[in-house]
XYZ file of C-alpha atoms in Angstrom:
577
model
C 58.425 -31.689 358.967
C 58.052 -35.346 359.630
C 60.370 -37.464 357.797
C 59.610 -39.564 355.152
C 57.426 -42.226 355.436
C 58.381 -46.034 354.131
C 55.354 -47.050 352.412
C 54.309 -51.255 352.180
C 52.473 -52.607 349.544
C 49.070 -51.688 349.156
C 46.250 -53.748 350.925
C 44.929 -54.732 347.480
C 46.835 -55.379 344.285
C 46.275 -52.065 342.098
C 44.546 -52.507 338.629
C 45.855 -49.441 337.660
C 49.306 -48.345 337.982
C 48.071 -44.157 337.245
C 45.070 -44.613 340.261
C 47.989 -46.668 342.470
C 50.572 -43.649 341.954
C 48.022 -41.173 342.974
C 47.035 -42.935 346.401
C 50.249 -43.388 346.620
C 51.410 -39.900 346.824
C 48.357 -38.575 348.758
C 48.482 -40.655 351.150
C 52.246 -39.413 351.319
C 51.033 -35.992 351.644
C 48.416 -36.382 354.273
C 50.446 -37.750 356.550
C 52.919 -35.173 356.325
C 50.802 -32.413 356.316
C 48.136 -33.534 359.496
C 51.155 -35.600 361.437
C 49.184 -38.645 361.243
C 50.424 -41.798 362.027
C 48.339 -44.001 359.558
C 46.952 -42.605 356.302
C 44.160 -44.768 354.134
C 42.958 -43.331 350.687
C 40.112 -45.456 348.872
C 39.801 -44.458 345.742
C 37.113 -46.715 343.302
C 37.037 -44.588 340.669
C 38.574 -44.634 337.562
C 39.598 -48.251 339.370
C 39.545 -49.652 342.857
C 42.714 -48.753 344.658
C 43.172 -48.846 348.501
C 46.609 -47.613 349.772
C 47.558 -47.367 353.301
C 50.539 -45.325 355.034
C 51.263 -47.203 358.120
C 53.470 -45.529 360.949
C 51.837 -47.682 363.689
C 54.207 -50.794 364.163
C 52.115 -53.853 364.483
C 48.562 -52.460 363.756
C 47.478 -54.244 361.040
C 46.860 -52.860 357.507
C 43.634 -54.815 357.137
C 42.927 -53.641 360.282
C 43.075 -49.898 359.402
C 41.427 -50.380 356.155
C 38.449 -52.190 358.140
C 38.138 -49.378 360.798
C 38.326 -46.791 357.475
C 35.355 -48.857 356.092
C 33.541 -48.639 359.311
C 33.749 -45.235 359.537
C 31.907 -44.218 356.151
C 28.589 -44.199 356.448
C 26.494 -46.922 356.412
C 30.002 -49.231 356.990
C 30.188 -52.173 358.515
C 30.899 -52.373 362.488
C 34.443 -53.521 363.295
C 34.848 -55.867 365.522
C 38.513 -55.955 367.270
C 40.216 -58.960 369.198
C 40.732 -58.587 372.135
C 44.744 -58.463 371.642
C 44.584 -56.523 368.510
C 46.780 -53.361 368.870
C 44.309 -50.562 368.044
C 44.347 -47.225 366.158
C 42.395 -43.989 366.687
C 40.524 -42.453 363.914
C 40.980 -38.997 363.996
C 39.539 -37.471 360.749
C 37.910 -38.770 357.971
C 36.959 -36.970 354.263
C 35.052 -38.492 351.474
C 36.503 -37.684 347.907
C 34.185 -35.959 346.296
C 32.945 -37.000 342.125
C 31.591 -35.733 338.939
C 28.618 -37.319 339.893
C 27.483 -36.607 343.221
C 28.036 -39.929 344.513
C 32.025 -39.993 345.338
C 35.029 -40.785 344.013
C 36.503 -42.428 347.227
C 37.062 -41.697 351.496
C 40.634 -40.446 352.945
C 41.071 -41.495 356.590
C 43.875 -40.307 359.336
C 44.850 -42.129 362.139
C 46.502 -41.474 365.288
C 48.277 -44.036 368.081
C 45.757 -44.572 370.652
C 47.177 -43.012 373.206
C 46.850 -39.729 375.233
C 46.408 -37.106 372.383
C 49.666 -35.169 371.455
C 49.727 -31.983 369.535
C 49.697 -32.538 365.709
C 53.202 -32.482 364.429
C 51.895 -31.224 360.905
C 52.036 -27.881 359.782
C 48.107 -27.909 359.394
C 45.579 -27.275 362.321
C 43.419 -30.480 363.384
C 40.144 -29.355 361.587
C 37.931 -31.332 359.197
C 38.131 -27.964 356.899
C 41.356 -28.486 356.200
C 41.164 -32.236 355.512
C 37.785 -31.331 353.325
C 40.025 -28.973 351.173
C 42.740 -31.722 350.838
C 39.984 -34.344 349.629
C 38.864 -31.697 347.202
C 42.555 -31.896 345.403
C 42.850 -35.309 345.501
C 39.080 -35.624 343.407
C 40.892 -33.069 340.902
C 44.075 -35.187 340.622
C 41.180 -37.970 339.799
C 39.427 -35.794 337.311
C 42.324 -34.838 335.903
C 43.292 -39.087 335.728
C 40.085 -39.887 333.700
C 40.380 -36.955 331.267
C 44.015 -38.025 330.564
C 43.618 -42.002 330.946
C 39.807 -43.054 330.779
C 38.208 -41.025 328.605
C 37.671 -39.913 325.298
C 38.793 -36.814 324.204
C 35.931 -36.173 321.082
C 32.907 -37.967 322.427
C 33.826 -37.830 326.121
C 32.789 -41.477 326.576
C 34.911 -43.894 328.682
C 37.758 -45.226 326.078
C 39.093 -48.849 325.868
C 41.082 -48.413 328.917
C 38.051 -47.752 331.068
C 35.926 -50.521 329.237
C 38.497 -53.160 330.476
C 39.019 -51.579 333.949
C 34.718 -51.354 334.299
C 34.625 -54.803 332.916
C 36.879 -56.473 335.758
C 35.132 -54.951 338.133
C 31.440 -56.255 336.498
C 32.948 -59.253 337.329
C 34.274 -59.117 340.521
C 31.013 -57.646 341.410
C 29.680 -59.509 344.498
C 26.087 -61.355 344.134
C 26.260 -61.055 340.359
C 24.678 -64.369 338.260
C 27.183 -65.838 336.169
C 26.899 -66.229 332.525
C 24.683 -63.203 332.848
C 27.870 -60.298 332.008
C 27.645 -59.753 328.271
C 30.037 -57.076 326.674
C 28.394 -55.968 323.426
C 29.734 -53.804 320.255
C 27.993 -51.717 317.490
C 30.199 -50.438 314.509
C 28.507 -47.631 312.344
C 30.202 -47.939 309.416
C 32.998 -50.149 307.872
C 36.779 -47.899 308.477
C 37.273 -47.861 304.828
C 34.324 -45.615 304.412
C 35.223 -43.571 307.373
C 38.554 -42.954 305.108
C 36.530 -42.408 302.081
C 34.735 -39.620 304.074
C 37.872 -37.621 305.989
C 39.547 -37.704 302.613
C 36.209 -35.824 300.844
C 34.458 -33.954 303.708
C 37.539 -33.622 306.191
C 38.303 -34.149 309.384
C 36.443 -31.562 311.484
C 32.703 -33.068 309.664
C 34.076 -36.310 310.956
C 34.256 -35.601 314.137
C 31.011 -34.111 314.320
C 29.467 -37.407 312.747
C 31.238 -39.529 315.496
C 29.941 -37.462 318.017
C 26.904 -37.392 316.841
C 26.461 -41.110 316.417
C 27.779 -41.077 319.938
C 24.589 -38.973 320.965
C 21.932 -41.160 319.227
C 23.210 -44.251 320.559
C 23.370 -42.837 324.079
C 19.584 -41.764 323.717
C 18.780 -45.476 322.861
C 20.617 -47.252 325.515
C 18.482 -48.298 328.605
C 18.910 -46.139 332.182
C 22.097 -47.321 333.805
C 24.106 -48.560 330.723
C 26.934 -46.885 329.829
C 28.458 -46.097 326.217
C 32.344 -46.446 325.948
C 34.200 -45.567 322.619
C 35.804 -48.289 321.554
C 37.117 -47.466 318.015
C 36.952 -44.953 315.224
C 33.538 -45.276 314.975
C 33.116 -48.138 317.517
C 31.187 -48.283 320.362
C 30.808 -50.454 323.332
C 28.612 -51.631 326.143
C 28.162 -54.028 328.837
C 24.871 -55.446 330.515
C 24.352 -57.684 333.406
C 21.559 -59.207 332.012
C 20.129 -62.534 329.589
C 21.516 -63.323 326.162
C 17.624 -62.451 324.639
C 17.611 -58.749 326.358
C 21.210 -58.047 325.592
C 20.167 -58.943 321.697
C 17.029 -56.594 321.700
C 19.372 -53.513 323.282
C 21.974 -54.000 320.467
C 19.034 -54.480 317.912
C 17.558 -51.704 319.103
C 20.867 -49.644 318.698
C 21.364 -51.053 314.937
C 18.121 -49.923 314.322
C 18.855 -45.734 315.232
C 20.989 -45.610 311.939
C 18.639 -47.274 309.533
C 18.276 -43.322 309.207
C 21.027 -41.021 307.810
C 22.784 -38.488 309.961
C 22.663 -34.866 308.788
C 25.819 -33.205 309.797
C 24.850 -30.486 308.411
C 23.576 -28.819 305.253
C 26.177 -30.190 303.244
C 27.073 -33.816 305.037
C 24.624 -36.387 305.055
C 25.338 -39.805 305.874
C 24.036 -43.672 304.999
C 24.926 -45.433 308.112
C 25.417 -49.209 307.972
C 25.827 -50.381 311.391
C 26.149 -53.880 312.739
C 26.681 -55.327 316.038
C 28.354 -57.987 317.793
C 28.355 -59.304 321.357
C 30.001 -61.756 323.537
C 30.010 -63.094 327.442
C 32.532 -61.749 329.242
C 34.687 -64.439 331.104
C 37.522 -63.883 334.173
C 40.395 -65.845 332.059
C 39.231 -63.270 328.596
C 39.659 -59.943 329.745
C 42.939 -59.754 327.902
C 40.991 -60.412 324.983
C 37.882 -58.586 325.137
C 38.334 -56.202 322.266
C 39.864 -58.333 320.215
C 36.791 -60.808 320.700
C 34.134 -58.168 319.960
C 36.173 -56.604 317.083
C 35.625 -59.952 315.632
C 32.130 -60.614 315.965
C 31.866 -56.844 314.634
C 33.435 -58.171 311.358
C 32.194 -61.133 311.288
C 28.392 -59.108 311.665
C 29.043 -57.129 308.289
C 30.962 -60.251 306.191
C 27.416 -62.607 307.540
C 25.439 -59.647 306.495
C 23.835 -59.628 310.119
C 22.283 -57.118 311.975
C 23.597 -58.692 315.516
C 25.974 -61.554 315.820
C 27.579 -63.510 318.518
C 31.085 -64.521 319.253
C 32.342 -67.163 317.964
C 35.138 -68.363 319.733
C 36.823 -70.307 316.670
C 36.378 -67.095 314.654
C 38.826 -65.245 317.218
C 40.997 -68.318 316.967
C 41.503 -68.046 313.666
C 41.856 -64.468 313.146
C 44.483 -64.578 315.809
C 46.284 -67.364 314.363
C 46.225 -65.592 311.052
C 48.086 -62.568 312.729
C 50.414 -64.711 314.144
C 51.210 -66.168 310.734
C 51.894 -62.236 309.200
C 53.846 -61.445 312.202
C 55.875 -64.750 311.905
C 56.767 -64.659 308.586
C 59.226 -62.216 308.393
C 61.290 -64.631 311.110
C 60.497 -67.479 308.258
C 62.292 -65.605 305.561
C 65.282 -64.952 307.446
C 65.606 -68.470 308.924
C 67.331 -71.558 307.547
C 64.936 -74.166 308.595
C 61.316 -73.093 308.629
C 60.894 -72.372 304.865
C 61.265 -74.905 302.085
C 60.494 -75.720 298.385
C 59.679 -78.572 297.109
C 59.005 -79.672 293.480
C 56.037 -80.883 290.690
C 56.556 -82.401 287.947
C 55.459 -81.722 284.589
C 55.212 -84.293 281.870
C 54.906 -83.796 277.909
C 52.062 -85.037 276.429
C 53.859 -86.566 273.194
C 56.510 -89.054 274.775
C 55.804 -88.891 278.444
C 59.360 -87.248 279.256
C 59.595 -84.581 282.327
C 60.430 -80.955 280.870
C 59.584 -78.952 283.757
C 59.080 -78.696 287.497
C 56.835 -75.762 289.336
C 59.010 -74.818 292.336
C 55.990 -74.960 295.610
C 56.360 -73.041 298.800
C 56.254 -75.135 301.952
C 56.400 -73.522 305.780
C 56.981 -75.521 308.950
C 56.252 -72.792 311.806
C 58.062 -73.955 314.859
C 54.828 -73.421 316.789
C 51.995 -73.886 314.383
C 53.331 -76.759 312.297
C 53.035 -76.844 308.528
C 51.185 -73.905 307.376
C 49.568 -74.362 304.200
C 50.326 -71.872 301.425
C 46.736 -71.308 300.758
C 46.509 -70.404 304.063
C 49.117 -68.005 304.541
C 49.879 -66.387 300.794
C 46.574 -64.803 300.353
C 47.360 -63.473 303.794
C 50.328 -61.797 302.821
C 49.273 -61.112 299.093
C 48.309 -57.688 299.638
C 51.199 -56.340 301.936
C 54.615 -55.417 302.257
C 55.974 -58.999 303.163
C 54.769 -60.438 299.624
C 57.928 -58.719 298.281
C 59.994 -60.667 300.506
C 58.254 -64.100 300.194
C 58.713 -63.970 296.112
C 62.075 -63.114 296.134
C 62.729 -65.651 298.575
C 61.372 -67.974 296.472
C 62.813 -67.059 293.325
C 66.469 -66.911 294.522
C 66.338 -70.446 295.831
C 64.468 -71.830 292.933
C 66.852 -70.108 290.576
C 70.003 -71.469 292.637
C 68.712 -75.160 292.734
C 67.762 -74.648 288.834
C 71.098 -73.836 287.998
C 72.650 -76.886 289.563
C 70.308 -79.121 288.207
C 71.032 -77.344 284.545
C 74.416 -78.651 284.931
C 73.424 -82.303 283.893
C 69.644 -81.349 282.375
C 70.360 -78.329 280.635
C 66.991 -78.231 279.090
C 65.055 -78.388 282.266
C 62.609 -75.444 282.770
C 61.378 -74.277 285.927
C 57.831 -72.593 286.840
C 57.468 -69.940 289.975
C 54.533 -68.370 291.522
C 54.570 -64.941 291.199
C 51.800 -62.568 292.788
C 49.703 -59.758 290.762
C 51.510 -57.169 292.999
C 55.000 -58.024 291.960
C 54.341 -56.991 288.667
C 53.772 -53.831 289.644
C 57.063 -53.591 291.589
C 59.519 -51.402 290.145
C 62.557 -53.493 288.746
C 61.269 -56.320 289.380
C 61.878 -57.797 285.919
C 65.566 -55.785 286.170
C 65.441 -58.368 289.557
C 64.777 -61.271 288.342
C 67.246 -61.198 285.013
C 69.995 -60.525 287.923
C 69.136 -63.630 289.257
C 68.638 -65.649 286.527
C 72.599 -64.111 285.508
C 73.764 -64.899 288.619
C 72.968 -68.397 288.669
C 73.455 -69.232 284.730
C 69.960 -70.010 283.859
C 69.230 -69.913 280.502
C 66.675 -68.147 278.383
C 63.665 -69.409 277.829
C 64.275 -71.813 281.046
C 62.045 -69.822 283.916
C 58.193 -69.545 283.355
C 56.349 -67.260 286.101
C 52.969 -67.962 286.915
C 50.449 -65.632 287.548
C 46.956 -65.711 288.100
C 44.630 -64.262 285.309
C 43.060 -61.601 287.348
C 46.796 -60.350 287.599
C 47.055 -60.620 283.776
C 43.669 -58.852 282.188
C 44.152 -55.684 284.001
C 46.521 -54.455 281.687
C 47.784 -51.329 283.531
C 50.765 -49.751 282.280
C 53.383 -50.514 284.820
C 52.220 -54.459 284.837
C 52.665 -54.290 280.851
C 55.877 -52.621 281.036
C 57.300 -55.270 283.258
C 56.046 -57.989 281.276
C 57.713 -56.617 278.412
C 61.089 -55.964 279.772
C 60.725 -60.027 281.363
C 59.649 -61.460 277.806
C 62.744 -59.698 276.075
C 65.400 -61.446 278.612
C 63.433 -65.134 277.666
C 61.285 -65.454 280.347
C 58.079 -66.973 279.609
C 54.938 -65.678 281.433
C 52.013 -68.406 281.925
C 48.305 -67.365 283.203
C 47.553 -70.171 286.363
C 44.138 -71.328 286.353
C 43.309 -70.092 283.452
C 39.144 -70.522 283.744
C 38.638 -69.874 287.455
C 36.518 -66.732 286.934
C 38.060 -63.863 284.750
C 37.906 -65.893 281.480
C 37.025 -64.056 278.378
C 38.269 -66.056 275.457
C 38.647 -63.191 273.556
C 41.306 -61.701 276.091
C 43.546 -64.532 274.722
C 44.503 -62.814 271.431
C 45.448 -59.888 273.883
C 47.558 -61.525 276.730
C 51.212 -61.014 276.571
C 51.816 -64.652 277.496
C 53.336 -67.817 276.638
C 51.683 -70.652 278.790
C 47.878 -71.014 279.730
C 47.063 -73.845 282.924
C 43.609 -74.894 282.635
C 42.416 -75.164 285.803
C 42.374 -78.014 287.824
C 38.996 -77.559 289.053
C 37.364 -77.431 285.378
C 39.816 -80.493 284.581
C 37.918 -81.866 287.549
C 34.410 -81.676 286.580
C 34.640 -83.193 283.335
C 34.113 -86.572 285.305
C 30.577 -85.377 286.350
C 29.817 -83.276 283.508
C 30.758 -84.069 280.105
C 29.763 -80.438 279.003
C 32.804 -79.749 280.856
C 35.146 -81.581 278.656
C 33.703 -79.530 275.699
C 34.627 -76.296 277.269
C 38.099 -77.633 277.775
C 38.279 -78.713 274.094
C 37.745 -75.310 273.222
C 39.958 -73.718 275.177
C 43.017 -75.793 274.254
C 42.074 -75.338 270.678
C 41.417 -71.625 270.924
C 44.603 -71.672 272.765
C 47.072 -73.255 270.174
C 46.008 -71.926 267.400
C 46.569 -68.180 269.372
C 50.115 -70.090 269.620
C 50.263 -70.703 273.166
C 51.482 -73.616 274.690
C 49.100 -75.550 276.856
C 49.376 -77.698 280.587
C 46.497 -78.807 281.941
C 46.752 -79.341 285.641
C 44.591 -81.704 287.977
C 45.437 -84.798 285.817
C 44.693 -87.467 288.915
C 42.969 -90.114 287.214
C 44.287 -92.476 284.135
C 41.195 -91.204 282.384
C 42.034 -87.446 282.959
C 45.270 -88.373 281.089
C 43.962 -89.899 278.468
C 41.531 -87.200 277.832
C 44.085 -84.989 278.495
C 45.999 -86.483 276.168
C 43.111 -86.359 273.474
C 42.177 -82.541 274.067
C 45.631 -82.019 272.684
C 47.169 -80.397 275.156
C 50.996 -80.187 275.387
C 51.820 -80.694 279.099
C 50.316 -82.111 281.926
C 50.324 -82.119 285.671
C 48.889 -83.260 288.201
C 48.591 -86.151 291.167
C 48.979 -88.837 288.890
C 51.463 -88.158 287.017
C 53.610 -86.893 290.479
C 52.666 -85.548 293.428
C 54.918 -82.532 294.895
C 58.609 -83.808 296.002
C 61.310 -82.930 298.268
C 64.336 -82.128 296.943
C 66.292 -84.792 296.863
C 63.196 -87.323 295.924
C 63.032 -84.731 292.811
C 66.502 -84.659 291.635
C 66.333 -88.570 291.709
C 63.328 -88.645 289.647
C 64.775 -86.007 286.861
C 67.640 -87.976 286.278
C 65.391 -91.292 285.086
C 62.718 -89.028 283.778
C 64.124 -85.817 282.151
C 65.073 -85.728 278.199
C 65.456 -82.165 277.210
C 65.971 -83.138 273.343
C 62.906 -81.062 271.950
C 60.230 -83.034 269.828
């Protein structure tokens, strides 16, 4: 047995590291077994790999792989200078594929010099090289079933897409611009859900593979169907931007009719597509990219839609901001509050500030909240964020109580806190822990949070309002008003919203509405701010409505903290009136 071999680099920088191991090792083997002195294996399929054993000091590797080329049929002649040291191609094998038309070629060479007796343990026959170029396909069938394809619908998976879509492009002769990679989701994944949790799994599966068949009977000759997704499915086509529309059209258009399962499951597709051009700096990005102009298809209500590069943009900055935030809470310097003002209506005094999240990213810059709450709203971070945000506000309320003891303080809260278990048992440890009084912390929530009175929400609001803490309902006219809610709501505070105070400028039925809300309000004995007061005339009107407390741009815009604890001490009285 020969010994063993020192292999270089491969000719050709792998795009696989599974297809580069396998060369790898056969070409080991073959070179062992048949005593050759060079071994190349070219393998383009699952990806294109060339690897090259090379015993023969100072024969070139590009040399070999050119004289392995010329040997396949229909290969190009090689021509060899003149002081080129040569090699002599003793056997060659093709790799046989699923498909008839190959998977790849195995080549051995020999020094070329008078012939020697093999040193392998194998006889010099092309049977024996055959058989070896049969195991190396399975080894590659056995690749794409484990790496390439997918298991249910037996379609190429994601990996495969990407792999197939570098080499589109590296494809020699093809038209740029002309590479479009193109996506069709049959249904949005909540309804999938929705479906595995009422007709199981195993129906599922046969809907996916059955979508899987239709769409593969409406594809054009030559286009192949990958599985991108749950119930995603992509394409690619080396054609214009007007044909690639039609074919994903044309695909949309299959499920406009349900899909019978069988005599129990019958489905109401909804499919949309998407589709994009497929660039050389993207690849990294491809999915991504058409998973967006899938969603952005069913938000638009389109049939087809296609990418919009911003769109990706911003959906990627957006996960950046969730992933970030976590980092945010924990560090000293990216989060911040600062402060707002709010001034009573009957002597002008400040009573209360609303505590406002601010968020420097070191990368992105200030992040508005707007931006990044309603991001976060819904998931397990929110936790986090509000009692972030409560524990400083709380801490810097307690020193400023020390010389404004009647100071108040309002914090955001979200609808899903209230459903938090302890959370009121939470915040009365805080509001302990840094000596703030009763009566001195309002939390703000928004009125959709307030009117769905489910038991765990009313609990906690209960077990806040007995420690003192005052609940007010933000925006209060933003879209879940129903007046007669009022006499119902377990609050102490309603905000009229700014954007109703607003409109009064351009609509005096406006200020009518507002009239009667504030006077609905009070006599229901809640105390009223109106917010969006940016105008001397908002003020006065403001001030003529009735209304106990105002806020808004011109009476203060937000501060920092030491710009606020400046203003307080010129502008608080906390005598009541």
């Amino acid at each position: 047995m020969r010994s063993q071999p020192v292999f270089p680099a491969p000719t050709r920088p792998a795009a696989d590291p599974h297809a580069a191991a396998l060369a790898e090792t056969a070409a080991m083997l073959a070179a062992d077994l048949f005593g050759a002195d060079a071994v190349v294996l070219m393998l383009h399929s699952p990806t294109a790999v060339t690897h090259v054993y090379n015993g023969l000091a100072g024969i070139a590797d590009e040399a070999l792989c050119r004289q392995a080329q010329a040997a396949l049929p229909g290969g190009p002649a090689v021509q060899w200078q003149a002081h080129a040291p040569a090699a002599r191609l003793r056997l060659s094998a093709p790799i046989p594929g699923a498909d008839g038309t190959g998977w790849g070629s195995l080549h051995l060479f020999d020094a070329d010099a008078p012939a020697a007796p093999a040193a392998g343990p194998l006889a010099d026959t092309q049977a024996a090289l055959d058989r070896l170029a049969a195991h190396i396909a399975s080894g590659v069938r056995t690749l794409h079933a484990k790496h390439y394809e997918d298991h249910l619908t037996g379609l190429g998976n994601r990996h495969r897409f990407i792999l197939d879509a570098r080499a589109a492009m590296q494809r020699p002769g093809r038209s740029p611009g002309r590479l479009w990679a193109g996506i069709i989701e049959v249904l949005p994944l909540e309804d999938i859900s929705r479906l595995v949790i009422s007709a199981g799994l195993h129906r599922v599966e046969q809907a996916i593979s059955m979508m899987s068949e239709r769409l593969l009977s409406t594809l054009p000759a030559g286009v192949r169907l990958y599985r991108l997704g749950l119930v995603r499915f992509g394409l690619f086509r080396d054609d214009t931007l007007e044909h690639m529309h039609g074919c994903l059209s044309d695909c949309v258009a299959r499920f406009d009719t349900p899909l019978h399962v069988d005599d129990v499951m019958q489905l109401d597709l909804c499919a949309v597509a998407g589709m994009i051009p497929v660039e050389h700096g993207e690849l990294e990005d491809l999915i991504a990219a058409l998973y967006s102009t899938s969603v952005a298809a069913r938000s638009q209500g389109r049939p087809v839609t296609v990418y919009n590069r911003q769109v990706l943009r911003t959906q990627q900055r957006h996960g950046m901001i969730v992933s970030s935030l976590r980092a945010a809470i924990a560090s000293p310097q990216q989060l911040r509050l600062v402060y707002q003002p709010r001034e009573r209506t009957a002597d002008g005094n400040w009573i209360a500030v609303e505590a406002l999240l601010r968020w420097t990213h070191p990368t992105l810059g200030d992040i508005p909240p707007g931006e990044f709450i309603p991001l976060v709203e819904h998931t397990a971070l929110m936790p986090l964020l509000t009692d972030w945000v409560l524990g400083t506000g709380l801490r810097q309320l307690g020193v400023w109580q020390r010389e404004l003891p009647g100071l108040k303080m309002s914090i955001n809260i979200s609808a899903s806190d209230l459903k938090r278990p302890g959370f009121d048992r939470r915040v009365r440890r805080l509001m302990d822990e840094h000596g703030i009084q009763a009566r001195s912390l309002e939390l703000e929530v928004t009125e959709g949070a307030i009117v769905r009175t489910e038991r765990a929400v009313l609990e906690t609001l209960g077990g806040l309002s007995r420690h003192g803490v005052e609940i007010a309902i933000d925006d209060f006219g933003a879209g879940y008003s129903n007046l007669t809610q009022l006499s119902e709501l377990r609050v102490d505070v309603i905000k009229i919203d700014n954007r109703l105070v607003r409109a009064v400028a351009a609509n005096p039925r406006a200020a009518t509405i507002v009239q009667s809300v504030v006077d609905l309000a009070k006599r229901l004995g809640h105390r009223v701010v109106v917010e969006g007061v940016e105008t001397a005339e908002l003020k006065a009107l403001s001030a003529h409505w009735g209304t106990d407390e105002m806020q808004g741009y011109y009476i203060a815009r937000p501060m920092e903290l030491a710009a606020m604890s400046a203003a307080l001490a010129t502008r608080h009285a906390w005598a009541p009136v």
